[in-house]
mmCIF file of C-alpha atoms in Angstrom:
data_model
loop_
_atom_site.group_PDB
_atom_site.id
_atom_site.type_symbol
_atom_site.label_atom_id
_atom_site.label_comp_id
_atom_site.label_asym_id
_atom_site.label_seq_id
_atom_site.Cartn_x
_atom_site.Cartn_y
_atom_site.Cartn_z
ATOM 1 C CA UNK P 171 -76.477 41.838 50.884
ATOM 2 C CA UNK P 172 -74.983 39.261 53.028
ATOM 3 C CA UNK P 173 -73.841 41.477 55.575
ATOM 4 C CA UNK P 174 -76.692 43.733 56.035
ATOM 5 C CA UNK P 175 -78.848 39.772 56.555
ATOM 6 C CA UNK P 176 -75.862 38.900 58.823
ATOM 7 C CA UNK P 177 -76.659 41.882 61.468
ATOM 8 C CA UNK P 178 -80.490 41.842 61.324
ATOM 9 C CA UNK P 179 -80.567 38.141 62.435
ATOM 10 C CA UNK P 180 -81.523 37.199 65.788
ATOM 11 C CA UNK P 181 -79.509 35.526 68.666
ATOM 12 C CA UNK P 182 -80.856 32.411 68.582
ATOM 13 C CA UNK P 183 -80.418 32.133 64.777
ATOM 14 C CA UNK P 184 -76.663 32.802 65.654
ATOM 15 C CA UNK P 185 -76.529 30.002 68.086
ATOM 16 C CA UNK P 186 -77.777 27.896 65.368
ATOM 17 C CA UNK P 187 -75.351 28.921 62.836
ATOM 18 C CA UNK P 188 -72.048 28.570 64.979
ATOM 19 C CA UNK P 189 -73.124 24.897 66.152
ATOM 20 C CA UNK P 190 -73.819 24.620 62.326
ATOM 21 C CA UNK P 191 -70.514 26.036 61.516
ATOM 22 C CA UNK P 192 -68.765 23.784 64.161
ATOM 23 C CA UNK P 193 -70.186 20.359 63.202
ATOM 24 C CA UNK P 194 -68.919 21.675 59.777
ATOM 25 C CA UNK P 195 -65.819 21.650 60.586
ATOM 26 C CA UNK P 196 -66.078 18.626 62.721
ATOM 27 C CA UNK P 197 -66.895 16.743 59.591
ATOM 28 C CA UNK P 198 -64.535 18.587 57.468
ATOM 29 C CA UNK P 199 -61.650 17.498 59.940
ATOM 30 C CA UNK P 200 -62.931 13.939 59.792
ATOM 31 C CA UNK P 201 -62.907 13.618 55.764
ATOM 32 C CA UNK P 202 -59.180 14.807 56.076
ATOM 33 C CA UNK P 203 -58.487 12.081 58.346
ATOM 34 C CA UNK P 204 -59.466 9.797 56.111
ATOM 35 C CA UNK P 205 -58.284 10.649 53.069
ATOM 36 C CA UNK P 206 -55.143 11.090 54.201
ATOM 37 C CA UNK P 207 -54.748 7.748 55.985
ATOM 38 C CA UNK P 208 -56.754 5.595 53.566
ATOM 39 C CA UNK P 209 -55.344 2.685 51.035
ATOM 40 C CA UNK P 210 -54.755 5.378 48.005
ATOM 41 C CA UNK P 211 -52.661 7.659 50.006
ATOM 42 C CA UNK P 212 -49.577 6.246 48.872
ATOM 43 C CA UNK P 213 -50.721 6.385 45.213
ATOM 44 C CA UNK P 214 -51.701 10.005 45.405
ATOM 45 C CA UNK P 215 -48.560 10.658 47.134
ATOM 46 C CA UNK P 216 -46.625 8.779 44.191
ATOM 47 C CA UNK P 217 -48.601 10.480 41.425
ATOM 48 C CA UNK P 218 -48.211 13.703 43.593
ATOM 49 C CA UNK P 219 -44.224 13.292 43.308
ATOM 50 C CA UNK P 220 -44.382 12.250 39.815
ATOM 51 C CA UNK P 221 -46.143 15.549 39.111
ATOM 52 C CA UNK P 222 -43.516 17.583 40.797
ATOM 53 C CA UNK P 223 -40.651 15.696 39.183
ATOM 54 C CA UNK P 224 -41.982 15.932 35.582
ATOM 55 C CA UNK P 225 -42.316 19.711 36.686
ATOM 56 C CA UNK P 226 -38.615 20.301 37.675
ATOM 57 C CA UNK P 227 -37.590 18.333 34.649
ATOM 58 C CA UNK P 228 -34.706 16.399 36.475
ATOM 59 C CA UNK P 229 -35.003 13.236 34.916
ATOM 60 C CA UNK P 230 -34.019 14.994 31.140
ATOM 61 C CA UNK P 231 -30.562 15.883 32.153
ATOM 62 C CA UNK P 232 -29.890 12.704 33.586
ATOM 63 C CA UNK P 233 -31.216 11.106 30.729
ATOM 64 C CA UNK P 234 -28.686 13.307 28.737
ATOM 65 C CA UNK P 235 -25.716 12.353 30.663
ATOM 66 C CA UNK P 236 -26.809 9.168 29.786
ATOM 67 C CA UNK P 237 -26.548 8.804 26.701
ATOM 68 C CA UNK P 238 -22.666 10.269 26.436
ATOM 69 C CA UNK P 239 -21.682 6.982 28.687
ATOM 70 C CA UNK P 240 -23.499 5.068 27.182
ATOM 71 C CA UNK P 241 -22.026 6.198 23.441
ATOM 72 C CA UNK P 242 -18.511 6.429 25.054
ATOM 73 C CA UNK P 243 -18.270 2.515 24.631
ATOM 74 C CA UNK P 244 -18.820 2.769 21.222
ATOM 75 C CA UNK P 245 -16.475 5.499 20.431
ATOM 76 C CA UNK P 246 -13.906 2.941 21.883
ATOM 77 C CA UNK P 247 -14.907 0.143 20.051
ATOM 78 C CA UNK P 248 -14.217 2.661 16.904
ATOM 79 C CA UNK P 249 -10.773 3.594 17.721
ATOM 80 C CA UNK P 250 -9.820 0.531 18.775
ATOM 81 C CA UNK P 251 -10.962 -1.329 15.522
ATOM 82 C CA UNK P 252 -7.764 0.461 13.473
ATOM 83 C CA UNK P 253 -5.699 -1.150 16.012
ATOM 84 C CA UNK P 254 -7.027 -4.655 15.486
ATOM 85 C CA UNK P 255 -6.816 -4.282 12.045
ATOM 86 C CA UNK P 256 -3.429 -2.982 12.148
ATOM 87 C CA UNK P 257 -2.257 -5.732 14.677
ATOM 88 C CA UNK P 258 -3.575 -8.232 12.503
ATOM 89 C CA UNK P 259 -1.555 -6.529 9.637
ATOM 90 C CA UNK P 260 1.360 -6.290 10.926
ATOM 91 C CA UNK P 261 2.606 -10.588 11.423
ATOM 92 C CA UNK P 262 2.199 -10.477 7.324
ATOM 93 C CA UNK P 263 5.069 -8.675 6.405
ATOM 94 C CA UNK P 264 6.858 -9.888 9.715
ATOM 95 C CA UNK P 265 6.578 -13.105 8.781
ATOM 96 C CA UNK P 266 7.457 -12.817 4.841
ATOM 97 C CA UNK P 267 11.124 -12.383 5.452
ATOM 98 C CA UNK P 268 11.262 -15.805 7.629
ATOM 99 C CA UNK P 269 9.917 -17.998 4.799
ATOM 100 C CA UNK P 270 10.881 -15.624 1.620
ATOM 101 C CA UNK P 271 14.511 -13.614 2.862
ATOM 102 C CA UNK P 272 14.235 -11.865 -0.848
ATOM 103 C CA UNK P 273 11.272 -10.471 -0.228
ATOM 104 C CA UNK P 274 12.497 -8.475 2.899
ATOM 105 C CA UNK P 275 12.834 -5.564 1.186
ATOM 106 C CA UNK P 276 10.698 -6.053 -1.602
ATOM 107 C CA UNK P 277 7.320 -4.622 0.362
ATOM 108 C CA UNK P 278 7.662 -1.684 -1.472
ATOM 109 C CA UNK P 279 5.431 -2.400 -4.613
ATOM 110 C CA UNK P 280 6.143 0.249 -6.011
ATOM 111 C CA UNK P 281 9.924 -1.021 -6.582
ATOM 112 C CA UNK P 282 9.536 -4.623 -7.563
ATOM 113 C CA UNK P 283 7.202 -3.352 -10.498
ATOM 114 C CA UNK P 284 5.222 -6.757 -11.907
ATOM 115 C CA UNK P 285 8.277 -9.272 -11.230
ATOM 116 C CA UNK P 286 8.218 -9.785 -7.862
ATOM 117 C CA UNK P 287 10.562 -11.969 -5.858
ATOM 118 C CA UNK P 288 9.479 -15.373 -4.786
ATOM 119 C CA UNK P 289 6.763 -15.298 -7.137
ATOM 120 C CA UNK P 290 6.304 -18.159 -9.801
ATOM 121 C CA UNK P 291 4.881 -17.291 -12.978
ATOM 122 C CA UNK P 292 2.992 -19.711 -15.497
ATOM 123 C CA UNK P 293 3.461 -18.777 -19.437
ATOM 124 C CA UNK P 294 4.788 -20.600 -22.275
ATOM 125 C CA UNK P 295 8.322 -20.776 -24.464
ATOM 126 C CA UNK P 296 9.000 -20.285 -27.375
ATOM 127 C CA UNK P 297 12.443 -19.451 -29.554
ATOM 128 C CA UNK P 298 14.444 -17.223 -31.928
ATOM 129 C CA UNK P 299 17.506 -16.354 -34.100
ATOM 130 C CA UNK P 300 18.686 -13.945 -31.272
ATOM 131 C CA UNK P 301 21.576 -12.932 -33.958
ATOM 132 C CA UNK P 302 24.609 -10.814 -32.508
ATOM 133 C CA UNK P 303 22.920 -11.248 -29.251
ATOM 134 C CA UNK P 304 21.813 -7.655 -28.749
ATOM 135 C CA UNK P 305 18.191 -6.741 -28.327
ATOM 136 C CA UNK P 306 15.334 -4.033 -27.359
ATOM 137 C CA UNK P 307 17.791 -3.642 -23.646
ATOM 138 C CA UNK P 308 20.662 -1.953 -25.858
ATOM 139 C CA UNK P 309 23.324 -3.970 -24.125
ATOM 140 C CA UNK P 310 25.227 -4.916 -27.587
ATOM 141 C CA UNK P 311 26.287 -7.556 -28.700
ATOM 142 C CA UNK P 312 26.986 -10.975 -26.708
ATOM 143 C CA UNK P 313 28.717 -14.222 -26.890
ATOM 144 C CA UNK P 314 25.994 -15.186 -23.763
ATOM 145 C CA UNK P 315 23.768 -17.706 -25.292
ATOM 146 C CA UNK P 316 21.099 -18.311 -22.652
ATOM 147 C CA UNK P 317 19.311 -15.147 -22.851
ATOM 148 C CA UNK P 318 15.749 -14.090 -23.503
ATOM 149 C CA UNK P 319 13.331 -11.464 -24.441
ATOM 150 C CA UNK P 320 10.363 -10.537 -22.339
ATOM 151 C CA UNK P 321 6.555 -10.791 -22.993
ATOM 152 C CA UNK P 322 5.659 -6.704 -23.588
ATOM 153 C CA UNK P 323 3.373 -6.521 -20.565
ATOM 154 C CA UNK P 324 6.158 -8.185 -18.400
ATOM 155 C CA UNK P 325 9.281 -6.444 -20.340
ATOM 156 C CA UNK P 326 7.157 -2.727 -18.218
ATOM 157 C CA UNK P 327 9.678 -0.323 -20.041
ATOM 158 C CA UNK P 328 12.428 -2.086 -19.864
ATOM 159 C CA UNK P 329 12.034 -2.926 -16.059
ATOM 160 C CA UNK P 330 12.849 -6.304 -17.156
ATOM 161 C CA UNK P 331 16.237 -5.250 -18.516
ATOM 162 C CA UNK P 332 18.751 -7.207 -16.777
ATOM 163 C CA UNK P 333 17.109 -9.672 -14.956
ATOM 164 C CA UNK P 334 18.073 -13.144 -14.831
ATOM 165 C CA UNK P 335 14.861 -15.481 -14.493
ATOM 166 C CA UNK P 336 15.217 -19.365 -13.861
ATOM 167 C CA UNK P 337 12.940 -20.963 -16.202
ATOM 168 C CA UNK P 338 11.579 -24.736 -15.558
ATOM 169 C CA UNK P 339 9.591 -27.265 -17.753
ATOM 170 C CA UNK P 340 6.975 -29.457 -17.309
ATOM 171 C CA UNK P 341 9.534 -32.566 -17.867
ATOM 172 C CA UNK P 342 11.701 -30.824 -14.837
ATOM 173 C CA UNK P 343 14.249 -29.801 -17.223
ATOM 174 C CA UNK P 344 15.232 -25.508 -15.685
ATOM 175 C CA UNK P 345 17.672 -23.244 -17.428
ATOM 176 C CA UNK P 346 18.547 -20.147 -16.259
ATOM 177 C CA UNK P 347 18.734 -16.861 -18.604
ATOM 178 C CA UNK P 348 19.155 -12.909 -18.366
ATOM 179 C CA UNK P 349 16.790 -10.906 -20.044
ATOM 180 C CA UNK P 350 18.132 -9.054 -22.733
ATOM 181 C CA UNK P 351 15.157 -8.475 -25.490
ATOM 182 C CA UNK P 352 11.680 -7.714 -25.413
ATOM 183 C CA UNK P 353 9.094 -10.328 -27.206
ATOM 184 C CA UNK P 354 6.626 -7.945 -28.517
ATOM 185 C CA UNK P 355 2.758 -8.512 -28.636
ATOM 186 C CA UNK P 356 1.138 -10.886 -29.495
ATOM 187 C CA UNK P 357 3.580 -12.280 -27.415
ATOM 188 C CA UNK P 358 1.049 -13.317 -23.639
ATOM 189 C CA UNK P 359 1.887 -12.276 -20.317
ATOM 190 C CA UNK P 360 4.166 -14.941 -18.516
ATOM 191 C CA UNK P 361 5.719 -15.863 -22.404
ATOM 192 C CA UNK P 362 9.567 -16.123 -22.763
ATOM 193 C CA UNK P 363 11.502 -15.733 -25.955
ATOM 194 C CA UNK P 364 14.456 -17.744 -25.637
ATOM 195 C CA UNK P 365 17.558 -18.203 -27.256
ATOM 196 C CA UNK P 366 17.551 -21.725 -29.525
ATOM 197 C CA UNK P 367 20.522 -22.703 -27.497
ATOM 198 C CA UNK P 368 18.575 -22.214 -24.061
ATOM 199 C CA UNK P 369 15.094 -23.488 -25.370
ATOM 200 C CA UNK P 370 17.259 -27.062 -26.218
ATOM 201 C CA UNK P 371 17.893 -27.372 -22.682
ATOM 202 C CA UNK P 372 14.491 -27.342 -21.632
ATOM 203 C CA UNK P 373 12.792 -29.368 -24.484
ATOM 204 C CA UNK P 374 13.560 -30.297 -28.235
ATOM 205 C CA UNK P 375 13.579 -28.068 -30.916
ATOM 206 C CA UNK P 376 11.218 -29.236 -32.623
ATOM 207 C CA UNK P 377 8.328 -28.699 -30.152
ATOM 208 C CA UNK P 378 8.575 -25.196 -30.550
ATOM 209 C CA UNK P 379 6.450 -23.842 -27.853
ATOM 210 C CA UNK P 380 6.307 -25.725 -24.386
ATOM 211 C CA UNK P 381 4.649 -24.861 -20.914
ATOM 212 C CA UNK P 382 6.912 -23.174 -17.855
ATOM 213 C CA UNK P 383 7.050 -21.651 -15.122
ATOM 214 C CA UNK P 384 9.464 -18.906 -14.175
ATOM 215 C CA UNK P 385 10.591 -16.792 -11.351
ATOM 216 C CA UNK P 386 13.142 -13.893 -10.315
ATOM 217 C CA UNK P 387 16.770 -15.078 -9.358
ATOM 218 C CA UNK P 388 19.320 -12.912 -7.970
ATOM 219 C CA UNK P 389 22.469 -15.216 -8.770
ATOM 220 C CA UNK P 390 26.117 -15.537 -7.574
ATOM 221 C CA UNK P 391 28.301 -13.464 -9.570
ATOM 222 C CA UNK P 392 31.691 -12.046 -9.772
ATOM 223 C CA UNK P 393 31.146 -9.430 -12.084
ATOM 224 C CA UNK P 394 30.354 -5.752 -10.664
ATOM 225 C CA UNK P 395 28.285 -3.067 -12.311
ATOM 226 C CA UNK P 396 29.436 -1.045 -15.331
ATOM 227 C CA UNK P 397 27.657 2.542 -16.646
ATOM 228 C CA UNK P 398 27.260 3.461 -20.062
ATOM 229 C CA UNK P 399 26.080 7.073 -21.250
ATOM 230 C CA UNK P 400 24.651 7.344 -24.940
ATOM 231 C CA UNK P 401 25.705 7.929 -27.750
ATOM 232 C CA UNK P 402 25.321 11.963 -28.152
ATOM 233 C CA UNK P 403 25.006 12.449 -24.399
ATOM 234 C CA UNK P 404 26.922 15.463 -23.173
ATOM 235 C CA UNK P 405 26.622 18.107 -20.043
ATOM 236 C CA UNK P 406 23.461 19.053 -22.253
ATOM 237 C CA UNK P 407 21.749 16.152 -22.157
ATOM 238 C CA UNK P 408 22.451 12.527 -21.434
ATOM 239 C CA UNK P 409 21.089 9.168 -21.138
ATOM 240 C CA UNK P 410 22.468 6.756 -18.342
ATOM 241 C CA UNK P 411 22.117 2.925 -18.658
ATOM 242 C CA UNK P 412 23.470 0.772 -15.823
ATOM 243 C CA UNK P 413 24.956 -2.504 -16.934
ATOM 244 C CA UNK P 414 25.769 -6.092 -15.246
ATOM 245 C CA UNK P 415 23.609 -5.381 -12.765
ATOM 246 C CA UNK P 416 22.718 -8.784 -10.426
ATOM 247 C CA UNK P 417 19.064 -7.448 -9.334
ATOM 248 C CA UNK P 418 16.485 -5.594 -11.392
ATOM 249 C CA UNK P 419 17.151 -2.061 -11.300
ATOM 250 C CA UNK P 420 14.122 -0.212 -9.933
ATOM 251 C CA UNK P 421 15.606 3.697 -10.387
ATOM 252 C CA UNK P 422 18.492 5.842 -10.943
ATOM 253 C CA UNK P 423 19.404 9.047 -9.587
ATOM 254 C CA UNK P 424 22.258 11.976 -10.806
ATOM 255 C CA UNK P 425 23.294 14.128 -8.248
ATOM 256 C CA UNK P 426 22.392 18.028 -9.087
ATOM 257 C CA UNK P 427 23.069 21.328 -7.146
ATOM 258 C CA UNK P 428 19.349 20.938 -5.391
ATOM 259 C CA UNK P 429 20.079 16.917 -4.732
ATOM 260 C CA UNK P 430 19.288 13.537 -6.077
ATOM 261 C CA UNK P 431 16.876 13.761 -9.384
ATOM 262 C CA UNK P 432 15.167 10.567 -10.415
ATOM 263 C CA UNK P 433 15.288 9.921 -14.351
ATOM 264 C CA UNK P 434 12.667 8.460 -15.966
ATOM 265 C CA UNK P 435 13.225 5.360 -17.691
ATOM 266 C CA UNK P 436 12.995 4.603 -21.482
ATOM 267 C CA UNK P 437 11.727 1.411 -23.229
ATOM 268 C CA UNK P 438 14.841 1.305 -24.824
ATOM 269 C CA UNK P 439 16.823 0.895 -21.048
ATOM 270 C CA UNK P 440 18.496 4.379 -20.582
ATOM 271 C CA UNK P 441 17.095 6.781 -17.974
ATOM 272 C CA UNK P 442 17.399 10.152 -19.651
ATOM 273 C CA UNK P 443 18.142 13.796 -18.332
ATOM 274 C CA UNK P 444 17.027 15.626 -21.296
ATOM 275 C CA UNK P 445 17.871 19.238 -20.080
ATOM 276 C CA UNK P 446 21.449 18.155 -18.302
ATOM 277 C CA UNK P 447 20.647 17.843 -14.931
ATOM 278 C CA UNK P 448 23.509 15.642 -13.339
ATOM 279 C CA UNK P 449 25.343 14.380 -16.527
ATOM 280 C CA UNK P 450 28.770 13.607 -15.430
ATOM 281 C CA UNK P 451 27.879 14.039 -11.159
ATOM 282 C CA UNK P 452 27.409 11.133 -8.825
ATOM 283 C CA UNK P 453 25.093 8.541 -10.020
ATOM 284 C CA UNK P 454 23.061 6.543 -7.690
ATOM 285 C CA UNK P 455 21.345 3.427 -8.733
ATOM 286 C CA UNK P 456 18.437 1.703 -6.191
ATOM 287 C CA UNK P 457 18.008 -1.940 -6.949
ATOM 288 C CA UNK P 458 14.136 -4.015 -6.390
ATOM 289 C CA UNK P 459 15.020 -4.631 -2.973
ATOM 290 C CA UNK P 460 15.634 -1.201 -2.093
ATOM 291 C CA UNK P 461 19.399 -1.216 -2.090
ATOM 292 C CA UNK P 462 21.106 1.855 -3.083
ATOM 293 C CA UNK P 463 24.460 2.047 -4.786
ATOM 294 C CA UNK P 464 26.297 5.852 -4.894
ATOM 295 C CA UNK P 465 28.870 5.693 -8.174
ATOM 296 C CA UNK P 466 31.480 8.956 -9.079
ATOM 297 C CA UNK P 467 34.415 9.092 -10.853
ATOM 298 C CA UNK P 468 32.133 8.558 -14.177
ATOM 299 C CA UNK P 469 32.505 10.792 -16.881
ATOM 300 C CA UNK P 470 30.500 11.918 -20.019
ATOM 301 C CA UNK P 471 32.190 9.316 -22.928
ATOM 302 C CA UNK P 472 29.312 8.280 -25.007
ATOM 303 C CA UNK P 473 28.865 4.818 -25.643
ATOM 304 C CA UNK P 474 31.641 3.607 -23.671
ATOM 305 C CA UNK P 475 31.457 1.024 -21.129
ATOM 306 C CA UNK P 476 33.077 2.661 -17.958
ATOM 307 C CA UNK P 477 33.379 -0.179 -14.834
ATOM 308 C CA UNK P 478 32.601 0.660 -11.137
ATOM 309 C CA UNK P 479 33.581 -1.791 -8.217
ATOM 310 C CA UNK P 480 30.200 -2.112 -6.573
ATOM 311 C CA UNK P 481 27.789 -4.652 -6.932
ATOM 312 C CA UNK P 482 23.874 -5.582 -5.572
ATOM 313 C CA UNK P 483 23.903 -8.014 -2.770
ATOM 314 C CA UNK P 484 22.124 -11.286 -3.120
ATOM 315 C CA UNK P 485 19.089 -12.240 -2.313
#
C-alpha cells in the first residue's frame, strides 16, 4: 500500500516531503548534539561502562584472587602460632637444669614415676617395729636402722624400692633414710613409716605421728650395685632384682637373641622373665635420670647376692 501511494503522488507533494524529510533530520542531528554534550553525559557514559563491565564479569575473578591474598595472612598467622608456642616452650626445660642439675635428665615423666627430683612432698610420720629389717622390697635382712616403708600410692610397685629420701620436721630436725618397706593403706599419700630409731631423730617417741616434708636424694656413696636372681629362677624363668642402687631404678633390660627386652616390675621388687628370655645374658639397668648401666659376667645362682663394679652417678 505504501508504495503504490508513493508513485501516484504528485511533484509538488514530493517537494514537500523531502524538505519535510530534511528538516527531520535537521532536528534529529540537533537532539544528538545535545544529548551527547549535555550535563548527564558523563553519567550515562558511567552507567553505560558499568553495564558492559557487569556483562564481561571481570570484577568476579578479581574478586576471587582476592580473597586467596587476603586468606594467605591468616594461613601464616596459623603456622606460625606452633612456633610461638613451641619457642615459648622450649626456655622451660632449658632453664630447669640451671636451677635444679637433677632434674636434667629427669624430663622424661615417664621415668621418674610419682617421685620426682627436686620436688618436696608434705605428709606425715609415723613408726614401727621394723624387726630383722627386711620388708615388702625383699632386700633381707639389715643392721641399717634409718630406713622406711612407703605410703602404697607412693611405694607405685615397688618404684620406691631403693630410694633414699631426706625427711625434715617442722622443729628443723632432717634424717635421711632408704626405702626398704611399703606402709600399706590406710597409710596417705606423702606418709612415711619409719624406723623407731630414725623417727627419734626427728621428734620424740612419744608423739607418734608428726608433720614433714620429704624429697628424693641421690647421696654420696661408696658402695656399687649388686644383682640378685630369685629363688627358683633358672634359664626357664627368672626374676632379677638390682640391689644398692644410689638412684631409683626406673627399668631393667636382659639381653635376648632379638635385643634388649624390658621386664616388668613386681610389687615385690624383682622384674620377672617368666618364659626365660635373657636369664643369665647381659643385664642392663636405666636409672630415673635416664642413665643406663650394661652388667655381664652374672650368672643364674638363686638368691645369691652377686656384686658388679658400676654404680649411678650423682645427682
Amino acid at each position: 500500500m505504501a508504495s503504490r501511494s508513493h508513485r501516484s503522488s504528485s511533484s509538488g507533494r514530493r517537494r514537500t516531503a523531502l524538505v519535510s524529510a530534511a528538516v527531520a533530520v535537521v532536528v534529529a542531528l540537533a537532539a544528538a548534539l545535545i544529548v551527547a554534550f549535555g550535563p548527564d553525559h558523563e553519567t550515562d557514559a558511567a552507567d553505560a561502562a558499568t553495564a558492559v563491565a557487569g556483562a564481561r564479569g571481570t570484577p568476579t575473578p578479581t574478586a576471587q584472587e582476592s580473597k586467596p591474598a587476603s586468606a594467605s595472612p591468616s594461613a601464616s598467622a596459623r603456622t606460625s602460632s606452633p612456633k610461638a608456642t613451641a619457642s615459648t616452650a622450649s626456655p622451660r626445660p632449658s632453664t630447669a637444669p640451671v636451677s635444679h642439675p637433677a632434674r636434667k635428665v629427669s624430663a622424661s615423666a615417664s621415668l621418674t614415676g610419682r617421685i620426682k627430683p627436686g620436688v618436696s612432698y608434705d605428709g606425715v610420720a609415723t613408726f614401727y617395729d621394723v624387726g630383722n629389717g627386711d620388708g615388702a622390697c625383699l632386700y633381707g635382712p639389715t643392721s641399717d636402722v634409718m630406713t622406711a616403708a612407703m605410703n602404697h600410692t607412693d611405694y607405685e610397685t615397688s618404684k620406691a624400692c631403693g630410694a633414699y629420701i631426706r625427711v625434715q620436721a617442722g622443729s628443723g630436725a632432717s634424717v635421711t633414710v632408704r626405702i626398704t618397706n611399703e606402709c600399706p593403706l590406710p597409710c596417705a599419700p606423702g606418709q612415711l613409716d619409719l624406723s623407731p630409731q630414725a623417727f627419734a631423730k626427728l621428734a620424740a617417741p612419744v608423739q607418734g605421728r608428726i608433720p614433714i616434708t620429704w624429697s628424693l636424694l641421690s647421696p654420696s656413696t661408696s658402695d656399687t650395685v649388686s644383682i640378685r636372681y630369685k629363688t627358683g629362677s633358672s634359664r626357664y624363668w627368672c626374676g632379677v632384682q638390682a640391689i644398692g642402687h644410689r638412684n631409683p631404678l626406673a627399668r631393667l633390660e636382659v639381653e635376648t637373641a632379638s635385643g634388649w627386652k624390658e621386664l616388668p616390675r613386681t610389687d615385690y621388687n624383682y622384674f620377672l622373665s617368666e618364659q626365660g628370655s635373657g636369664c643369665g645374658g647381659a643385664i642392663r639397668i636405666t636409672d630415673i635420670y635416664g642413665e643406663q648401666l650394661e652388667i655381664n659376667g652374672i650368672g643364674v645362682k638363686p638368691d645369691v647376692v652377686q656384686p658388679t663394679r658400676v654404680q649411678f652417678a650423682q645427682h
